[in-house]
Short mmCIF file of C-alpha atoms in Angstrom, two decimals:
data_model
loop_
_atom_site.label_atom_id
_atom_site.label_comp_id
_atom_site.label_asym_id
_atom_site.label_seq_id
_atom_site.Cartn_x
_atom_site.Cartn_y
_atom_site.Cartn_z
CA ARG A 1 -35.67 8.68 -5.84
CA ASP A 2 -36.49 10.86 -2.24
CA ILE A 3 -34.55 10.05 1.14
CA TYR A 4 -35.91 6.41 2.75
CA GLY A 5 -34.43 5.35 6.25
CA ASN A 6 -31.16 4.54 5.42
CA THR A 7 -31.58 2.95 1.77
CA SER A 8 -31.80 5.21 -0.44
CA GLU A 9 -29.65 6.40 -3.94
CA LYS A 10 -28.15 9.31 -2.08
CA VAL A 11 -26.96 7.02 1.54
CA ALA A 12 -25.36 4.75 -1.68
CA ALA A 13 -23.47 7.37 -2.82
CA CYS A 14 -22.48 8.85 0.18
CA HIS A 15 -20.90 5.59 0.84
CA SER A 16 -19.13 5.37 -2.39
CA ARG A 17 -17.45 8.99 -1.54
CA ILE A 18 -16.48 8.27 2.26
CA ALA A 19 -15.02 4.91 0.73
CA LYS A 20 -12.99 6.50 -1.75
CA ILE A 21 -12.11 8.32 0.91
CA TYR A 22 -10.69 5.68 3.39
CA ARG A 23 -8.96 4.79 0.11
CA ASN A 24 -7.22 7.50 -0.30
CA GLN A 25 -5.60 7.42 2.57
CA ALA A 26 -4.22 4.31 2.65
CA ASP A 27 -2.77 4.48 -0.52
CA ALA A 28 -1.14 7.68 0.98
CA ILE A 29 -0.10 5.27 3.91
CA ARG A 30 1.41 2.37 1.48
CA LYS A 31 3.54 5.23 -0.69
CA SER A 32 3.87 7.17 2.22
CA MET A 33 5.59 3.39 3.98
CA MET A 34 7.81 1.98 0.94
CA GLN A 35 8.44 4.89 -0.27
CA SER A 36 13.02 4.35 -0.96
CA SER A 37 15.72 7.33 -0.73
CA SER A 38 17.06 6.03 -4.43
CA HIS A 39 13.24 6.21 -5.56
CA VAL A 40 12.20 9.62 -6.11
CA LEU A 41 8.59 9.93 -7.48
CA PRO A 42 5.43 12.61 -7.64
CA GLY A 43 4.05 12.95 -4.17
CA ILE A 44 6.44 12.60 -2.68
CA ARG A 45 7.52 14.58 1.16
CA VAL A 46 11.00 15.32 0.91
CA ARG A 47 13.24 17.90 2.82
CA VAL A 48 15.89 20.34 1.21
CA GLU A 49 19.50 20.08 2.65
CA GLY A 50 22.24 20.95 1.29
CA LEU A 51 22.25 23.50 -1.42
CA GLN A 52 25.01 26.32 -1.39
CA ASN A 53 23.73 29.53 -2.99
CA GLN A 54 19.91 29.23 -1.69
CA ALA A 55 20.41 28.69 1.93
CA GLN A 56 17.42 29.98 3.55
CA TYR A 57 15.55 26.68 1.99
CA ASN A 58 17.74 24.21 3.67
CA GLY A 59 15.88 22.86 6.30
CA LEU A 60 12.04 22.73 4.60
CA GLU A 61 10.14 20.60 3.40
CA GLY A 62 7.87 19.99 0.76
CA VAL A 63 5.64 17.80 -2.51
CA VAL A 64 8.49 16.53 -5.26
CA LEU A 65 4.84 17.34 -8.19
CA LYS A 66 7.20 16.32 -11.34
CA GLN A 67 10.80 14.29 -12.00
CA GLU A 68 12.16 16.80 -14.98
CA ASP A 69 15.40 14.38 -15.77
CA ASP A 70 17.29 12.01 -14.29
CA SER A 71 19.20 14.08 -11.76
CA ARG A 72 16.65 17.20 -10.89
CA VAL A 73 13.28 16.94 -8.95
CA CYS A 74 10.18 19.85 -8.86
CA VAL A 75 9.58 19.92 -5.47
CA ARG A 76 6.85 22.91 -4.14
CA LEU A 77 6.99 24.15 -0.91
CA ASP A 78 4.81 23.78 2.37
CA GLN A 79 6.17 26.98 2.88
CA ASP A 80 4.54 30.07 0.63
CA LYS A 81 3.64 27.53 -2.32
CA LYS A 82 7.34 27.48 -3.39
CA GLN A 83 8.76 25.98 -5.97
CA LEU A 84 12.38 25.33 -6.54
CA ARG A 85 13.85 22.81 -9.44
CA LEU A 86 16.46 20.57 -7.93
CA LYS A 87 19.60 17.80 -7.80
CA LEU A 88 18.56 14.75 -6.58
CA GLU A 89 21.24 15.09 -3.98
CA ASN A 90 19.93 18.31 -2.17
CA VAL A 91 17.01 16.68 -1.60
CA ARG A 92 16.04 13.62 0.98
CA MET A 93 12.75 11.66 2.63
CA PRO A 94 12.39 12.53 5.44
CA CYS A 95 12.35 9.05 7.41
CA ALA A 96 9.84 7.97 10.19
CA THR A 97 10.49 5.88 13.56
CA VAL A 98 10.50 2.76 13.83
CA ASP A 99 6.62 3.60 16.49
CA GLU A 100 5.83 6.62 13.98
CA ARG A 101 6.08 3.47 11.12
CA LYS A 102 4.38 1.34 13.67
CA GLU A 103 1.51 3.66 14.05
CA MET A 104 1.87 4.31 10.17
CA TYR A 105 0.11 0.51 10.02
CA ALA A 106 -1.91 0.73 12.29
CA GLN A 107 -3.76 3.15 10.54
CA LEU A 108 -3.57 1.58 7.39
CA GLN A 109 -5.55 -1.42 8.97
CA ASP A 110 -7.50 0.20 10.11
CA LEU A 111 -8.59 2.12 6.77
CA VAL A 112 -9.15 -0.21 4.67
CA HIS A 113 -11.25 -2.52 7.77
CA GLU A 114 -13.61 0.85 7.69
CA GLU A 115 -13.30 0.39 3.76
CA VAL A 116 -13.77 -2.55 4.16
CA THR A 117 -17.18 -2.25 5.95
CA THR A 118 -18.35 1.21 4.08
CA SER A 119 -18.52 -0.74 0.69
CA LYS A 120 -20.06 -3.95 2.04
CA GLU A 121 -22.69 -1.45 3.41
CA LEU A 122 -22.42 0.63 0.23
CA LEU A 123 -23.16 -2.95 -1.32
CA ARG A 124 -26.11 -3.65 0.60
CA ILE A 125 -28.24 -0.11 -0.44
CA GLN A 126 -27.44 -0.60 -3.85
CA VAL A 127 -29.04 -3.93 -3.52
CA GLN A 128 -32.77 -2.55 -1.30
CA VAL A 129 -32.48 0.76 -4.18
CA ALA A 130 -31.90 -0.55 -7.57
CA GLY A 131 -32.45 -4.41 -7.23
CA VAL A 132 -29.87 -7.27 -7.30
CA LYS A 133 -30.49 -7.21 -11.60
CA HIS A 134 -28.85 -3.42 -11.76
CA PHE A 135 -25.35 -2.51 -13.42
CA ASN A 136 -25.13 -0.43 -10.24
CA THR A 137 -25.34 -3.32 -8.05
CA ALA A 138 -22.77 -4.66 -10.51
CA ALA A 139 -20.63 -1.87 -10.26
CA ALA A 140 -20.69 -2.42 -5.78
CA TYR A 141 -19.85 -5.55 -6.06
CA PHE A 142 -16.98 -5.21 -8.48
CA THR A 143 -15.31 -2.23 -6.38
CA LEU A 144 -15.89 -4.80 -2.93
CA GLY A 145 -14.11 -7.40 -4.34
CA LEU A 146 -10.96 -4.66 -5.36
CA VAL A 147 -11.40 -3.91 -1.16
CA TYR A 148 -10.74 -7.51 -0.74
CA LEU A 149 -8.12 -7.99 -2.52
CA GLN A 150 -6.13 -4.48 -1.17
CA THR A 151 -6.11 -7.15 2.35
CA SER A 152 -3.19 -9.37 0.70
CA LYS A 153 -4.69 -12.32 3.27
CA VAL A 154 -5.87 -15.76 1.87
CA ALA A 155 -9.35 -16.37 2.62
CA GLU A 156 -10.40 -11.97 1.30
CA THR A 157 -8.51 -12.87 -1.68
CA ARG A 158 -10.82 -16.35 -2.77
CA GLU A 159 -14.39 -14.04 -1.70
CA ALA A 160 -12.59 -11.10 -4.10
CA VAL A 161 -12.41 -13.78 -6.91
CA ALA A 162 -16.04 -15.20 -6.33
CA ILE A 163 -17.46 -11.21 -5.82
CA ILE A 164 -15.42 -10.35 -8.98
CA THR A 165 -16.90 -13.22 -10.65
CA LYS A 166 -20.23 -12.70 -9.92
CA ALA A 167 -19.93 -8.84 -10.83
CA ILE A 168 -19.39 -9.99 -13.97
CA ARG A 169 -21.96 -12.60 -14.87
CA LEU A 170 -24.38 -9.66 -13.71
CA LEU A 171 -22.62 -6.90 -16.22
CA ARG A 172 -23.52 -9.68 -18.71
CA ARG A 173 -27.06 -9.31 -17.60
CA VAL A 174 -28.22 -5.91 -17.38
CA VAL A 175 -25.86 -3.69 -19.42
CA ASP A 176 -27.46 -3.52 -23.11
CA ASP A 177 -25.07 -1.23 -24.30
CA ASP A 178 -22.20 -2.84 -26.59
CA ASP A 179 -19.67 0.26 -25.69
CA THR A 180 -20.73 -0.04 -21.89
CA LEU A 181 -20.07 -3.84 -21.72
CA VAL A 182 -17.10 -4.01 -23.39
CA LEU A 183 -15.02 -0.62 -21.53
CA THR A 184 -16.70 -2.04 -18.32
CA GLY A 185 -15.81 -5.64 -18.95
CA LEU A 186 -12.84 -5.31 -19.79
CA LYS A 187 -12.23 -3.38 -16.08
CA MET A 188 -13.55 -5.26 -14.16
CA ALA A 189 -11.91 -8.78 -16.19
CA LYS A 190 -8.49 -6.95 -15.59
CA GLY A 191 -9.72 -6.87 -11.60
CA LEU A 192 -9.72 -10.63 -11.93
CA LYS A 193 -6.98 -11.88 -13.67
CA MET A 194 -5.47 -10.01 -10.61
CA ALA A 195 -7.33 -11.80 -7.83
CA GLN A 196 -7.11 -14.96 -8.82
CA ASP A 197 -3.59 -14.74 -9.92
CA SER A 198 -3.88 -13.51 -5.57
CA LEU A 199 -5.37 -16.63 -4.96
CA ALA A 200 -3.07 -18.97 -7.45
CA ARG A 201 -0.05 -17.17 -5.51
CA PHE A 202 -1.62 -18.16 -1.94
CA GLU A 203 -1.57 -21.82 -2.91
CA GLU A 204 1.77 -22.11 -3.03
CA ALA A 205 3.52 -23.11 0.02
CA GLY A 206 4.29 -21.38 2.87
CA VAL A 207 2.79 -18.32 0.26
CA LEU A 208 1.33 -15.83 2.59
CA SER A 209 2.02 -11.87 3.57
CA ALA A 210 4.19 -10.71 6.28
CA MET A 211 2.68 -7.88 6.86
CA PRO A 212 -1.47 -7.54 5.29
CA CYS A 213 -2.36 -4.82 3.61
CA LEU A 214 0.68 -3.81 2.79
CA LEU A 215 3.15 -5.86 1.47
CA PRO A 216 1.88 -8.57 -0.99
CA ALA A 217 2.27 -12.57 -0.34
CA SER A 218 5.72 -14.05 0.19
CA SER A 219 7.96 -16.63 -0.50
CA ARG A 220 11.21 -18.07 1.87
CA LEU A 221 13.03 -16.95 -1.73
CA GLU A 222 11.30 -13.97 -2.24
CA ASP A 223 11.96 -12.89 1.85
CA GLU A 224 15.97 -14.56 1.43
CA LYS A 225 16.66 -12.08 -1.65
CA ASP A 226 14.57 -9.01 0.03
CA MET A 227 16.51 -9.35 3.32
CA GLU A 228 20.06 -9.77 1.09
CA ARG A 229 18.54 -6.39 0.30
CA VAL A 230 18.31 -4.67 3.31
CA PHE A 231 21.66 -5.91 5.30
CA ALA A 232 23.67 -4.27 1.54
CA SER A 233 21.50 -0.98 2.64
CA LEU A 234 22.79 -1.41 6.17
CA HIS A 235 26.03 -2.06 5.86
CA ASP A 236 26.01 0.48 3.58
CA THR A 237 24.50 2.67 6.67
CA THR A 238 27.99 1.91 8.78
CA GLY A 239 30.88 2.16 5.95
CA SER A 240 32.57 -0.56 7.97
CA SER A 241 35.37 -2.49 6.34
CA SER A 242 33.55 -5.68 7.98
CA CYS A 243 31.34 -8.67 6.43
CA THR A 244 29.24 -8.51 9.49
CA LEU A 245 26.65 -5.58 11.42
CA SER A 246 26.07 -4.99 15.28
CA SER A 247 23.03 -6.16 16.75
CA GLU A 248 21.83 -3.36 17.72
CA ALA A 249 22.48 -1.95 13.48
CA MET A 250 20.27 -5.60 12.84
CA GLN A 251 17.32 -4.93 14.91
CA GLU A 252 16.59 -1.09 14.76
CA GLY A 253 17.22 -2.26 10.97
CA LEU A 254 13.95 -4.71 10.81
CA ARG A 255 12.25 -2.76 12.91
CA MET A 256 12.86 -0.16 10.42
CA TYR A 257 11.45 -3.08 7.49
CA GLY A 258 8.55 -3.95 9.40
CA LEU A 259 9.51 -6.13 12.30
CA PHE A 260 8.38 -3.68 14.96
CA ASN A 261 8.72 -6.41 17.36
CA PHE A 262 11.93 -7.54 16.74
CA THR A 263 14.46 -7.80 19.45
CA ALA A 264 18.39 -9.26 18.82
CA ALA A 265 19.03 -12.86 21.11
CA SER A 266 22.78 -11.93 21.28
CA SER A 267 24.89 -9.19 21.30
CA LYS A 268 26.75 -10.40 19.04
CA PRO A 269 28.20 -9.38 14.86
CA VAL A 270 25.32 -10.81 12.51
CA ASP A 271 27.21 -11.31 8.86
CA MET A 272 24.48 -11.93 5.88
CA THR A 273 23.33 -15.39 6.22
CA THR A 274 23.12 -15.11 9.36
CA PHE A 275 20.87 -11.87 9.39
CA VAL A 276 18.70 -13.56 6.66
CA ALA A 277 17.46 -16.73 8.45
CA ILE A 278 17.10 -14.58 11.47
CA ALA A 279 15.28 -11.71 9.47
CA CYS A 280 13.25 -15.12 7.43
CA ASP A 281 12.05 -17.21 10.61
CA GLU A 282 11.15 -13.84 11.56
CA LEU A 283 8.67 -12.95 8.64
CA GLN A 284 8.03 -16.66 8.47
CA LYS A 285 6.17 -15.70 12.90
CA MET A 286 4.77 -12.52 11.52
CA LYS A 287 2.70 -14.11 8.06
CA VAL A 288 1.61 -17.39 10.38
CA GLU A 289 -0.03 -15.30 13.29
CA SER A 290 -1.80 -12.39 10.78
#
């Protein structure tokens, strides 16, 4: 079918490609924000440091191609695309500043919003071009449902369940080929199970996401366990023999974690119990606001 107006198959394909670009960019930001110095994964950016025999590479950045064993990774440098086989102790992931992480999170939210908008338009066009009872329309419903699921928000997750359920019903009505029905049906059923599990989590008391589009929904107890790990990590960084953190270290650490607007109310040092209570109270405020 030739292009006509804004409801052609070619325009639909264009929207599909744009949505995929948004998705890939959003996934890259998620990966960058969630990466940990103790977990080096393929695709993560690192900086070379501490080399003795090849000191000329110290300070250069590149991308991890693969982890060859428990102690070494293969890194492709940005400069000249040279590949190095390095010990884990000789790679460090560049640490973004608080302002950079805040900007990355804002970009992530914008990208997810754009992907939702583009996927909704793709569905509208598919209905206009192929009608409701068509495989491509069922696929477009399914795609939109998965995009809603990525938001980690209550209303959008509920919508994801409804949309993916509709996609599965459409698929059963329009597909005659058994192999296609089985393969695509299994994929959609898996997506529906994910959406239903996410919605069930939201139905638990106090379970929300403090950072939609990035962090999954969590309970107060889960937040407490997470903040205990954050406290321990920050404490190890200071090398202090005391059991407390300075208010400055707490403020900087929590802002790096994602509590971008957190300001310590006191200049006194805090122990783990106080740190966890303050952090979880702040997370709860973020959940309510989001």
